[in-house]
Amino acid sequence: MTRHGESARTPVPTLKEIADVAGVHASTVSRALRPTRPGREPSAEVRRIRALADEMGYRPNFIAAGLRTQRTRTIGVVIPRLADGVIASLCQAIEATATAAGYQILIATPPDEVEPQLRSIDLLQDRQVDGLLITSLHLGHPEMLARMRASGVPTLAVNRTGNDSITAVTADDRTGGRLATEHLLELGHRRIGIIAGPRHASTAWRRTLGYRDALTRAGIPVDDQLIVHTDFEVEGGIAGANLLLDLPEPPTAIFAVNDTAAVGALGVARDRGLRIPDDLSLVGYNDIPLVGQLPVPLTTVRSPAAEVGVSAVEQLLLGMSGGEMSARTLPVELIVRGSTTGR
Amino acid sequence: MTRHGESARTPVPTLKEIADVAGVHASTVSRALRPTRPGREPSAEVRRIRALADEMGYRPNFIAAGLRTQRTRTIGVVIPRLADGVIASLCQAIEATATAAGYQILIATPPDEVEPQLRSIDLLQDRQVDGLLITSLHLGHPEMLARMRASGVPTLAVNRTGNDSITAVTADDRTGGRLATEHLLELGHRRIGIIAGPRHASTAWRRTLGYRDALTRAGIPVDDQLIVHTDFEVEGGIAGANLLLDLPEPPTAIFAVNDTAAVGALGVARDRGLRIPDDLSLVGYNDIPLVGQLPVPLTTVRSPAAEVGVSAVEQLLLGMSGGEMSARTLPVELIVRGSTTGR
DNA sequence: TTGTATGCGTTATCAG
DNA sequence: CTGATAACGCATACAA
C-alpha cells in the first residue's frame, strides 16, 4: 500500500537507484545528469548513465534539489481578481515567460483586502520562492512593505505602484487617462464624468490622475461630483453610470477606467434610452477583444497587459540573479472607435 | 553576501536556532509548534516555545518539510487558455478552494497542443505535487493518460472529459447545447447554424452533441454545412459567422458555443447590417457578465465555472486522502434575453 | 574523472 | 514528555 492508498504505481527511481544499477556512486549519476558544458562532448560513461536514467524513467526531485541548493526555481505570484480577463492575460504572460526561463509559478489570488494578501505573501515565502511578483491593490500599506522586505526575496510590483521604495513594472495609466480625456475634450465635451474604480487601486487612481491632468491643461475646473468611485466589475459600471446620469447637470461623456465597467454603463444607457454616441459618448480602458465587436464599438485605451507580464518577469529574473531591477512604464495607445462623437 | 547578492536581510531562523535559544532540542520545538490536539491545553513549556518562535519570526520551511513527509501540500493545475475570463474564473475558484484546505497551487498554462501539455504535466510531477488537475483539450490523447498514470499522483480532469478512464468534473455541456438549440427550435427556427469551437475540445463538441440531440429529437436532419469549427476567440466567432451567413441558404439563428465567439458574430451582424434578433437570432454560452449589458442582451447558457472548480478540488482532496474520486456533471441553465426571437 | 562525506530543514522513530 | 538519531533526495567540497 502506498502513501496515497493506490495500489500499483511504478515508483520514480532516485539517483541512488540509478547508481546501483549502473554500478557507480550516486554523486556520479548526479554529475552525469547535469548538462555538459557547451562545446564539450559527453563521455561514453556519461552517455551510458544518461541512457540508463532515461530507460529507468528517472525524474529529478525538485523538492530535494531545492532544499540542497536553496533555490526552488519557483516564482510566487500574488494576483487578486484573477477572474478578470485582463488580469488573467497578465498572468498567462507571466507564466509563459517564467516557464521559458525554467521557472514555475506558484499562484495566490486572494481577495482585495490587506490581510488575505499579507497571508498570501507569507505562504509563498514559506515555500521558498526565488522571487515574488505582486499585483496587489494595497501596495501602499506599510505592513505590506515590511513583509516583502522580511525574507530578502527579490520582489517586484506588477501593474501597480505603491510606495517608491518598491520597483514596479506598469503600463502608463496616467497617460492613458489623459489621452482618453483629451479625446473627449477635443470632441467638444466639457462635462465629462469618470467611473473611477476603487480608491485603493493604483491603476485606477492613476488613470483618474490623467483625467485631472487633461482637464487642468484645458483650463476646465475639476468637478468632484463627476468622479464616482466603484469597483472594476460590470455592476460597478452600472452603479457609476446611474450616479452620473442622475446628477442635476449630467455629463455628456463618460470615461470608465476599464472596459468591463464601460459595458455596465452601456447597459444603463440602453435602459435609459440614451443612444451611444449621439446622446452620450463613452470611453473604456484596456481594449479587451470583445469591445471592438459591439454594435457600437467602444473607444478605449489599449494597455499592454501581456507586455507588462513579460517585462516584469524579465526584471525579476534580473533581480534574482543579483542584478538591479529597474522600474518600467510601458506605453499605452488610444483606440478611437464609434462610441465617441462631438457635440 | 547572501546567495542572491543582496546585503542586509534578516535570515529566517530555523528550528535548530529556535531550539538553541530556548535551550531545548530541535525536535522538541518541532513538536511544540504543531497544533495541539483539540480539547487539550498547550503546556506552559509549549506556550513558551511558541512565543519564542513567534518573537524570532520563525516560519516553517515547506520545502524541507515536504522532503521529509513526501507531501508538499501543493496541487498542480494544467490550465491552457488562462487568459479567457471563464477559464480564469475556474482557476480562481480552484485556488480559493485549495487555499482554504491548506494547499497552494502550482500553475502551468501551456499552449493548446499536446507536447507542451505533456511537458507541463511532467514539470508539475517533478515538483512532487500531491494532486493534479487537468483542463487539457487533449485528454483523449493516449500519451496523456500514460503520463498521468506514471507517477501515481491522484489526477482529475476538470471542465473536460477525455477517456472514461479518467475521472472528470465538468458542467453538463451536452444538455446546455441541447437547451440552447431547443430554445431556437421552439421559436420556430429550422435552419440553425452552430459556431462549434475547436474539434479537439470536449466542452465544444459536447455542446455540439447537444445541438445534434435537439435537432434529432425534433426530427430535423442535421446539415453539416451549418456546423463550423473555429477557435474560442472573438476572431473565431467572426470567421464562423461569415462562413454561415455566406451559405447559399444561410441560417436564421446562430448558436455560438461560447459568448466570446457570439460577440464576434455580433460584430459580423453589425457589419452586414443585420439586426439582432429580427434578422438573426443569436445564442451564446457561459453567461459572462458582459453579455447581459449589451444593447441587445445575449441569450446564453449559464455554466457554473466556479462550482466546477470547487467541486474538482473537493474530489481531488478526497482522492489525495486515499478516497475514491467520483465524476461530477454540474447542471447548466438557459438564460433567455433579447437576442433571440421567433420568425 | 570518481567516490566519500556532509548538510540543506524538517519530521518520525525510538529510547530514556 | 524529551532528546538523540536517522532519513527524505540531492548537490557539492574534498580527497583519491
XYZ file of C-alpha atoms (C1' of nucleotides) in Angstrom:
718
model
C 0.000 0.000 0.000
C 1.411 3.337 -0.998
C 1.124 6.623 0.763
C -1.973 7.740 -1.032
C -3.660 4.416 -0.857
C -3.394 3.438 -4.516
C -2.251 0.035 -5.487
C 0.093 -0.288 -8.455
C 2.369 2.595 -9.170
C 5.770 2.499 -10.762
C 7.842 4.303 -8.198
C 10.014 7.020 -9.659
C 13.627 5.940 -9.178
C 16.061 8.044 -7.200
C 19.614 8.910 -8.064
C 20.794 6.175 -5.760
C 18.766 3.526 -7.514
C 20.144 4.572 -10.875
C 23.599 4.486 -9.383
C 23.150 0.985 -8.010
C 22.048 -0.353 -11.365
C 24.821 1.487 -13.150
C 27.396 0.279 -10.665
C 28.590 3.774 -9.817
C 28.046 6.203 -6.955
C 25.001 8.436 -6.748
C 27.131 11.539 -6.964
C 28.497 10.292 -10.261
C 25.000 9.971 -11.615
C 24.161 13.420 -10.339
C 27.121 14.852 -12.206
C 26.491 12.830 -15.345
C 22.956 14.144 -15.492
C 23.772 17.781 -15.283
C 24.142 19.492 -18.646
C 27.502 19.082 -20.327
C 29.348 22.311 -20.781
C 28.622 23.683 -24.225
C 31.299 22.769 -26.717
C 32.279 19.636 -24.842
C 31.301 16.134 -25.817
C 29.726 13.958 -23.140
C 31.977 10.981 -22.433
C 30.897 7.432 -23.154
C 30.316 6.807 -19.459
C 28.150 9.884 -19.151
C 26.150 8.781 -22.161
C 25.702 5.345 -20.667
C 24.426 6.746 -17.390
C 22.093 9.146 -19.125
C 20.680 6.372 -21.262
C 20.117 4.235 -18.193
C 18.444 7.035 -16.278
C 16.220 7.659 -19.233
C 15.355 3.998 -19.532
C 14.546 3.723 -15.856
C 12.318 6.755 -16.128
C 14.365 8.932 -13.816
C 12.902 12.287 -12.946
C 14.738 14.702 -10.702
C 13.079 15.574 -7.414
C 12.854 19.356 -7.373
C 11.971 19.426 -3.715
C 15.117 17.634 -2.689
C 17.268 19.656 -5.061
C 15.686 22.839 -3.805
C 16.419 22.023 -0.216
C 20.021 21.424 -1.067
C 20.596 24.380 -3.388
C 18.284 26.833 -1.636
C 16.768 27.610 -4.999
C 13.362 26.295 -5.912
C 13.143 27.714 -9.432
C 9.750 28.949 -8.416
C 8.287 32.422 -8.693
C 5.441 33.381 -6.410
C 2.660 35.484 -7.885
C 0.135 37.328 -5.758
C -2.614 38.275 -8.143
C -6.063 39.242 -6.867
C -9.030 39.350 -9.241
C -7.687 36.632 -11.471
C -11.153 36.063 -12.891
C -10.832 39.361 -14.739
C -9.771 38.720 -18.306
C -7.140 41.450 -18.274
C -5.551 40.158 -15.102
C -5.680 36.640 -16.479
C -3.850 37.751 -19.623
C -1.188 39.293 -17.448
C -0.938 36.061 -15.507
C -0.625 33.960 -18.608
C 2.171 36.164 -19.893
C 3.949 35.845 -16.566
C 3.614 32.086 -16.640
C 4.834 31.768 -20.203
C 7.871 33.939 -19.619
C 8.736 32.205 -16.374
C 8.361 28.748 -17.902
C 10.588 29.703 -20.791
C 13.249 30.648 -18.261
C 12.920 27.367 -16.411
C 10.748 28.622 -13.577
C 7.326 27.561 -12.412
C 4.797 29.845 -10.812
C 3.024 29.423 -7.541
C -0.157 31.453 -7.531
C -2.174 33.111 -4.842
C -5.254 35.064 -5.803
C -6.506 36.463 -2.521
C -9.454 38.824 -2.088
C -8.951 42.548 -2.458
C -8.158 43.076 1.199
C -4.953 43.676 3.058
C -4.987 40.752 5.462
C -5.504 37.934 2.974
C -2.879 39.447 0.734
C -0.364 39.540 3.553
C -1.132 35.907 4.263
C -0.545 35.091 0.621
C 2.858 36.702 0.686
C 3.792 34.751 3.797
C 2.614 31.464 2.361
C 4.571 31.945 -0.827
C 7.685 32.892 1.074
C 7.291 29.831 3.286
C 7.585 27.827 0.115
C 10.930 29.398 -0.541
C 10.051 31.072 -3.800
C 13.077 32.582 -5.505
C 11.206 35.743 -6.386
C 7.866 37.384 -5.827
C 5.556 39.276 -8.154
C 2.796 41.279 -6.553
C -0.182 42.877 -8.222
C -1.824 43.897 -5.013
C -4.122 46.851 -4.768
C -2.731 47.697 -1.368
C 0.923 48.158 -2.113
C 0.957 51.395 -0.203
C 0.116 49.627 3.046
C 3.092 49.799 5.422
C 2.796 46.228 6.632
C 2.927 45.121 3.013
C 6.379 46.571 2.547
C 7.622 45.149 5.792
C 6.557 41.672 4.755
C 8.091 41.984 1.351
C 11.356 43.075 2.841
C 11.406 40.472 5.571
C 12.615 37.498 3.630
C 15.035 39.245 1.334
C 13.426 37.614 -1.678
C 13.541 39.853 -4.748
C 10.102 41.375 -5.071
C 8.559 43.380 -7.842
C 5.256 45.181 -8.138
C 3.383 44.457 -11.338
C 0.693 46.550 -12.885
C 0.556 48.616 -9.725
C 2.713 51.071 -7.935
C 2.718 51.605 -4.259
C 5.463 53.295 -2.496
C 8.531 54.447 -4.386
C 10.535 52.015 -2.345
C 9.330 49.090 -4.372
C 10.273 48.689 -8.000
C 7.298 48.432 -10.317
C 6.545 47.450 -13.872
C 3.317 49.019 -15.028
C 1.531 50.423 -18.014
C 1.399 54.182 -18.295
C -2.014 54.563 -16.742
C -1.729 58.251 -16.101
C -1.054 58.996 -19.737
C -3.841 56.622 -20.704
C -6.315 58.527 -18.576
C -5.131 61.785 -20.047
C -5.406 60.535 -23.647
C -8.946 59.315 -23.110
C -10.000 62.603 -21.564
C -8.234 64.768 -24.126
C -10.004 62.854 -26.860
C -13.350 63.778 -25.333
C -12.279 67.369 -24.824
C -11.253 67.638 -28.455
C -14.699 66.427 -29.438
C -16.105 69.402 -27.559
C -17.245 67.742 -24.348
C -16.962 69.887 -21.274
C -18.829 67.864 -18.682
C -17.021 64.545 -18.614
C -17.866 62.002 -15.957
C -15.439 59.375 -14.836
C -16.217 55.969 -13.413
C -13.028 55.898 -11.440
C -12.766 52.406 -9.968
C -11.738 51.573 -6.419
C -9.911 54.216 -4.431
C -7.142 51.905 -3.294
C -6.230 50.623 -6.767
C -3.249 52.472 -8.153
C -4.144 51.673 -11.752
C -7.499 53.312 -11.253
C -6.296 56.399 -9.495
C -3.503 56.953 -11.943
C -5.976 56.881 -14.797
C -8.040 59.340 -12.796
C -4.950 61.477 -12.306
C -4.590 61.574 -16.088
C -8.201 62.667 -16.330
C -7.455 65.532 -13.944
C -4.310 66.389 -15.918
C -6.277 66.758 -19.122
C -8.959 68.931 -17.584
C -6.424 71.124 -15.849
C -4.419 71.606 -19.024
C -7.614 72.575 -20.818
C -8.388 75.058 -18.089
C -11.531 73.272 -17.033
C -12.150 73.048 -13.299
C -12.480 69.542 -11.939
C -15.978 68.903 -10.610
C -15.742 66.231 -7.924
C -19.363 65.269 -8.486
C -18.244 63.906 -11.841
C -15.794 61.486 -10.245
C -17.501 58.368 -8.922
C -15.666 55.513 -7.263
C -16.951 51.994 -7.747
C -15.439 48.599 -8.333
C -13.978 47.218 -11.545
C -16.905 44.984 -12.417
C -19.935 45.350 -14.642
C -22.012 46.158 -11.571
C -19.671 48.978 -10.703
C -20.156 50.432 -14.159
C -23.908 50.259 -13.760
C -23.834 51.944 -10.368
C -21.376 54.580 -11.538
C -23.283 55.453 -14.673
C -26.523 55.754 -12.743
C -24.920 58.123 -10.270
C -23.503 60.289 -13.019
C -26.641 60.386 -15.140
C -28.772 61.238 -12.123
C -26.803 64.425 -11.484
C -28.778 67.650 -11.902
C -26.347 68.533 -14.654
C -25.325 65.147 -16.089
C -22.199 64.635 -18.161
C -22.298 64.406 -21.934
C -19.488 61.889 -21.943
C -18.298 59.182 -19.587
C -14.835 57.742 -19.237
C -14.826 54.388 -17.470
C -11.414 53.328 -16.247
C -11.962 49.812 -17.511
C -13.913 48.212 -20.323
C -15.971 45.978 -18.094
C -17.373 48.952 -16.229
C -17.891 50.697 -19.579
C -20.108 47.842 -20.691
C -22.058 48.263 -17.477
C -22.535 51.914 -18.439
C -23.645 50.707 -21.849
C -26.412 48.737 -20.196
C -27.533 51.782 -18.252
C -27.625 53.869 -21.429
C -29.708 51.173 -23.094
C -32.156 51.086 -20.186
C -32.487 54.867 -20.179
C -32.989 55.066 -23.912
C -29.788 57.021 -24.444
C -28.118 56.408 -27.777
C -24.376 55.962 -27.906
C -22.659 58.088 -29.062
C -25.308 60.647 -30.002
C -26.742 61.152 -26.538
C -23.726 60.025 -24.599
C -20.113 59.425 -25.541
C -18.354 56.565 -23.825
C -14.683 55.643 -23.453
C -13.386 52.468 -21.867
C -9.971 51.195 -20.905
C -7.990 48.037 -21.768
C -9.313 47.193 -25.224
C -10.479 43.739 -24.304
C -11.209 41.795 -27.507
C -14.956 41.966 -27.094
C -15.425 45.700 -27.176
C -14.298 46.080 -30.757
C -17.204 43.909 -31.894
C -20.031 45.633 -30.080
C -22.823 47.088 -32.207
C -21.287 50.421 -31.443
C -17.622 49.550 -30.993
C -16.046 51.086 -27.958
C -13.424 53.802 -27.975
C -10.860 52.690 -25.457
C -7.232 52.750 -24.380
C -5.128 49.733 -25.224
C -2.994 48.723 -22.294
C -0.224 46.185 -22.860
C -1.105 43.585 -20.234
C 0.961 40.810 -21.757
C 3.994 43.021 -22.239
C 3.780 44.134 -18.640
C 3.878 40.500 -17.577
C 6.836 39.684 -19.773
C 8.764 42.722 -18.685
C 8.042 42.066 -15.027
C 9.394 38.539 -15.204
C 12.457 39.767 -17.056
C 13.164 42.302 -14.356
C 12.578 39.766 -11.626
C 14.925 37.267 -13.256
C 17.496 40.026 -13.297
C 16.902 40.682 -9.622
C 17.123 37.001 -8.772
C 20.478 36.733 -10.442
C 21.813 39.518 -8.282
C 21.255 42.377 -10.688
C 19.485 45.634 -10.049
C 15.816 45.668 -11.026
C 14.588 48.823 -12.666
C 11.129 50.297 -12.945
C 9.327 50.156 -16.272
C 6.375 52.112 -17.547
C 5.023 50.734 -20.800
C 3.248 52.940 -23.335
C -0.490 52.833 -23.956
C -2.477 53.754 -27.027
C -5.833 55.422 -27.592
C -8.127 53.413 -29.885
C -10.834 55.616 -31.323
C -13.981 53.770 -32.366
C -17.634 54.543 -32.681
C -18.704 55.191 -29.107
C -17.494 58.779 -29.039
C -18.630 61.748 -31.100
C -18.642 65.520 -30.947
C -21.462 67.630 -29.639
C 26.994 38.415 0.978
C 23.919 36.279 0.639
C 23.020 33.894 -2.101
C 21.138 36.401 -4.176
C 23.630 39.146 -3.803
C 21.651 41.398 -1.509
C 23.190 42.862 1.541
C 21.097 43.120 4.703
C 18.404 40.557 5.194
C 17.127 39.173 8.437
C 17.644 35.498 7.900
C 14.610 33.404 8.736
C 15.530 31.288 11.757
C 15.411 27.505 11.573
C 14.034 25.104 14.103
C 17.524 24.498 15.399
C 18.117 28.162 16.061
C 14.881 28.439 17.980
C 15.865 25.346 19.904
C 19.284 26.726 20.801
C 17.804 29.903 22.176
C 15.100 28.009 24.020
C 17.600 25.575 25.444
C 15.779 22.535 24.118
C 16.222 20.157 21.233
C 15.038 20.965 17.731
C 12.645 18.060 17.728
C 11.009 19.472 20.829
C 10.436 22.755 19.047
C 9.020 20.910 16.090
C 6.548 19.142 18.321
C 5.675 22.266 20.279
C 4.856 24.075 17.069
C 2.465 21.554 15.669
C -1.176 22.167 16.516
C -2.301 20.979 19.908
C -4.934 18.324 19.800
C -8.343 19.937 20.055
C -9.641 19.922 23.575
C -6.201 19.866 25.100
C -4.467 22.845 26.644
C -0.943 23.583 25.463
C 1.501 23.181 28.332
C 3.475 26.097 29.733
C 6.602 24.870 28.005
C 4.821 24.626 24.675
C 3.493 28.139 25.107
C 6.956 29.403 25.929
C 8.442 27.826 22.831
C 5.655 29.110 20.633
C 6.079 32.621 21.957
C 9.793 32.471 21.324
C 9.355 31.163 17.791
C 6.895 33.905 17.126
C 9.199 36.525 18.520
C 12.119 35.299 16.482
C 9.975 35.362 13.377
C 10.071 31.663 12.747
C 8.493 30.479 9.526
C 8.397 26.794 8.647
C 10.289 25.723 5.561
C 7.779 23.878 3.411
C 10.458 22.538 1.128
C 12.260 20.796 3.937
C 9.065 19.527 5.470
C 7.924 18.311 2.091
C 11.072 16.367 1.522
C 10.658 14.666 4.821
C 6.944 13.973 4.716
C 6.669 13.352 0.977
C 3.745 15.737 0.927
C 4.130 19.203 -0.498
C 0.602 20.454 0.144
C 0.675 21.582 -3.434
C -1.812 20.927 -6.210
C -0.651 21.182 -9.800
C -3.040 22.750 -12.273
C -2.617 22.415 -16.022
C -4.888 25.035 -17.479
C -4.442 26.229 -21.056
C -6.099 29.439 -22.258
C -5.950 31.077 -18.867
C -6.420 34.477 -20.492
C -10.030 33.536 -21.160
C -12.255 35.013 -18.487
C -14.219 31.817 -17.982
C -11.100 29.723 -17.548
C -9.711 32.337 -15.209
C -12.850 32.169 -13.060
C -12.439 28.435 -12.877
C -8.840 28.904 -11.857
C -9.694 31.394 -9.179
C -12.268 29.030 -7.716
C -9.710 26.235 -7.712
C -7.191 28.440 -5.965
C -9.630 29.637 -3.339
C -10.818 26.143 -2.502
C -7.303 24.762 -2.394
C -6.067 27.591 -0.189
C -8.928 27.091 2.207
C -7.847 23.472 2.554
C -4.236 24.423 3.224
C -2.911 23.777 -0.266
C -1.176 26.022 -2.752
C -1.463 25.720 -6.477
C 1.310 25.441 -8.990
C 0.092 26.546 -12.378
C 1.027 25.682 -15.901
C -0.853 27.267 -18.763
C 0.668 25.682 -21.835
C -0.463 26.245 -25.423
C -3.306 24.195 -26.844
C -1.031 21.458 -28.146
C -0.252 18.002 -26.913
C 3.502 18.274 -26.478
C 3.635 21.373 -24.282
C 0.838 19.983 -22.165
C 2.713 16.748 -21.616
C 5.742 18.761 -20.595
C 3.612 20.702 -18.141
C 2.400 17.515 -16.510
C 5.955 16.256 -16.171
C 7.192 19.501 -14.694
C 4.448 19.598 -12.107
C 5.040 15.996 -11.155
C 8.762 16.686 -10.800
C 7.778 19.160 -8.147
C 6.068 16.438 -6.235
C 2.598 17.867 -6.342
C 0.176 15.932 -4.176
C -2.524 16.030 -6.810
C -3.067 17.169 -10.359
C -5.959 18.980 -12.017
C -6.011 18.972 -15.793
C -8.186 21.062 -18.068
C -6.431 19.981 -21.206
C -8.152 19.919 -24.538
C -6.315 16.758 -25.474
C -7.353 14.419 -22.704
C -8.152 11.729 -25.208
C -4.533 11.515 -26.328
C -3.057 8.149 -25.273
C 0.275 9.563 -24.145
C -1.622 11.935 -21.891
C -3.126 9.089 -19.916
C 0.165 7.261 -19.694
C 1.819 10.327 -18.192
C -0.954 10.885 -15.752
C -0.756 7.317 -14.588
C 3.012 7.212 -14.396
C 3.547 8.918 -11.089
C 0.563 7.572 -9.227
C -0.457 11.097 -8.236
C -4.246 11.479 -7.972
C -5.346 13.205 -11.141
C -8.651 14.673 -12.119
C -9.956 16.142 -15.342
C -11.705 19.460 -14.920
C -14.143 21.034 -17.298
C -13.217 18.406 -19.878
C -13.679 14.763 -20.370
C -11.343 12.545 -22.260
C -11.351 8.900 -21.914
C -13.660 7.216 -19.453
C -10.605 6.019 -17.610
C -10.045 9.405 -16.058
C -12.457 10.850 -13.564
C -13.845 14.220 -14.596
C -15.742 17.094 -13.059
C -17.495 19.088 -15.730
C -20.546 21.149 -16.454
C -23.313 19.457 -18.389
C -22.285 20.788 -21.751
C -24.350 18.371 -23.751
C -27.538 19.424 -22.036
C -26.504 23.045 -22.408
C -26.131 22.651 -26.146
C -29.479 20.944 -26.319
C -31.250 23.640 -24.268
C -29.869 26.404 -26.458
C -30.936 24.634 -29.627
C -34.348 23.647 -28.323
C -34.987 27.258 -27.418
C -34.344 28.276 -31.007
C -36.479 25.440 -32.325
C -39.339 26.482 -30.105
C -39.090 29.958 -31.552
C -39.681 28.449 -34.958
C -36.156 28.390 -36.353
C -35.384 25.498 -38.638
C -32.017 26.444 -40.084
C -29.798 26.893 -37.059
C -26.093 27.402 -37.540
C -23.576 26.499 -34.885
C -20.178 28.048 -34.304
C -18.848 24.873 -32.812
C -15.394 25.712 -31.472
C -12.264 23.591 -31.835
C -12.710 19.946 -32.793
C -10.435 18.643 -30.046
C -12.130 20.488 -27.183
C -14.542 18.233 -25.354
C -16.578 21.124 -23.997
C -17.182 22.327 -27.531
C -18.073 19.012 -29.053
C -20.347 18.090 -26.196
C -22.264 21.307 -26.700
C -22.389 20.412 -30.367
C -23.637 16.961 -29.468
C -26.470 18.619 -27.580
C -27.245 20.646 -30.681
C -27.496 17.443 -32.672
C -29.645 15.871 -29.965
C -32.155 18.692 -30.163
C -32.393 18.602 -33.940
C -32.735 14.860 -33.989
C -35.459 14.891 -31.378
C -37.279 17.492 -33.416
C -36.969 15.338 -36.497
C -34.829 17.858 -38.326
C -31.918 16.430 -40.307
C -28.512 17.777 -39.304
C -26.959 19.785 -42.119
C -23.198 19.610 -41.741
C -22.798 22.875 -43.615
C -24.371 24.552 -40.621
C -21.659 23.277 -38.272
C -18.497 25.341 -38.496
C -15.410 24.684 -36.402
C -13.309 27.633 -35.286
C -11.491 28.635 -32.149
C -12.965 30.022 -28.938
C -11.935 33.622 -29.530
C -13.682 36.662 -30.949
C -11.907 36.078 -34.247
C -13.309 32.570 -34.395
C -16.784 33.953 -33.969
C -16.223 36.409 -36.789
C -14.901 33.733 -39.116
C -17.656 31.309 -38.189
C -20.462 33.800 -38.631
C -19.128 34.847 -42.008
C -18.983 31.250 -43.167
C -22.541 30.612 -42.056
C -24.024 33.781 -43.440
C -22.291 33.249 -46.770
C -24.069 29.931 -47.278
C -26.492 29.828 -50.222
C -29.211 29.159 -47.702
C -27.994 30.946 -44.557
C -29.289 30.142 -41.082
C -31.916 32.299 -39.376
C -30.302 31.679 -35.990
C -26.786 31.025 -34.762
C -25.707 29.217 -31.639
C -22.139 30.014 -30.683
C -20.670 27.573 -28.170
C -19.165 30.422 -26.179
C -20.052 34.036 -25.526
C -16.825 35.428 -26.856
C -17.424 33.887 -30.253
C -21.033 35.086 -30.057
C -19.804 38.651 -29.681
C -17.652 38.092 -32.757
C -20.822 37.057 -34.570
C -22.448 40.196 -33.236
C -19.761 42.249 -34.960
C -20.398 40.429 -38.237
C -24.124 41.080 -37.968
C -23.414 44.754 -37.347
C -21.133 44.959 -40.377
C -23.679 43.245 -42.588
C -26.496 45.418 -41.408
C -28.370 42.522 -39.851
C -30.471 43.424 -36.838
C -30.418 41.181 -33.799
C -32.796 39.497 -33.169
C -35.103 40.490 -36.027
C -32.844 39.411 -38.874
C -30.782 36.911 -36.931
C -31.240 35.238 -33.571
C -28.090 34.607 -31.555
C -27.354 32.389 -28.573
C -24.077 32.300 -26.685
C -22.674 30.116 -23.948
C -21.242 30.837 -20.465
C -23.129 33.968 -19.472
C -20.061 36.077 -18.930
C -21.052 39.239 -17.038
C -20.686 41.476 -20.046
C -23.284 39.928 -22.285
C -26.205 40.848 -20.078
C -25.425 44.514 -20.566
C -25.163 44.618 -24.328
C -27.597 46.905 -26.167
C -29.364 43.717 -27.130
C -28.593 41.441 -24.193
C -27.499 37.980 -25.205
C -29.478 34.812 -24.693
C -26.981 32.326 -23.357
C -26.398 29.263 -21.215
C -25.042 29.811 -17.742
C -22.314 27.353 -16.973
C -21.125 27.057 -13.380
C -17.396 27.623 -13.838
C -16.720 28.423 -10.206
C -18.724 25.478 -8.933
C -16.826 23.180 -11.262
C -13.579 24.425 -9.759
C -14.776 23.978 -6.195
C -16.148 20.524 -6.844
C -12.992 19.459 -8.656
C -10.786 20.429 -5.736
C -13.123 18.679 -3.330
C -12.906 15.484 -5.324
C -9.162 15.774 -5.615
C -8.774 16.309 -1.883
C -10.789 13.161 -1.434
C -8.521 11.299 -3.823
C -5.408 12.615 -2.097
C -6.615 11.341 1.228
C -6.985 7.874 -0.187
C -10.644 8.019 -1.073
C -12.300 7.219 -4.352
C -12.883 10.211 -6.614
C -16.165 10.265 -8.446
C -17.214 12.024 -11.615
C -19.468 15.057 -11.383
C -21.596 16.726 -14.009
C -22.964 20.049 -12.838
C -26.233 21.446 -14.165
C -26.455 24.377 -16.548
C -29.235 26.882 -17.122
C -30.636 28.604 -20.174
C -30.837 32.374 -19.793
C -33.261 33.870 -22.266
C -32.632 37.503 -23.129
C -33.227 39.760 -26.060
C -31.009 38.311 -28.768
C -33.455 35.598 -29.770
C -36.939 35.915 -31.239
C -39.404 33.902 -33.284
C -39.731 34.074 -37.016
C 37.067 11.770 -13.503
C 35.208 9.198 -9.419
C 33.996 8.137 -4.661
C 33.232 9.785 0.184
C 31.192 12.560 3.397
C 28.284 16.169 4.697
C 24.402 19.043 5.046
C 20.025 21.566 3.422
C 15.453 21.880 7.462
C 12.287 19.088 8.775
C 9.743 15.087 10.920
C 9.342 10.178 12.531
C 11.049 6.653 15.415
C 12.939 5.139 19.344
C 14.893 5.009 23.809
C 15.142 7.264 28.210
C 7.230 14.353 27.561
C 12.049 14.960 25.920
C 16.403 14.235 23.440
C 19.055 11.804 20.208
C 19.308 9.916 15.690
C 18.162 8.877 11.150
C 16.262 9.762 6.871
C 13.859 12.249 2.880
C 16.816 13.025 -2.331
C 20.015 15.711 -3.950
C 24.384 18.634 -4.734
C 28.924 19.776 -3.620
C 33.599 20.292 -1.239
C 37.100 17.489 -0.782
C 40.092 13.588 -1.210
C 41.664 9.983 -4.017
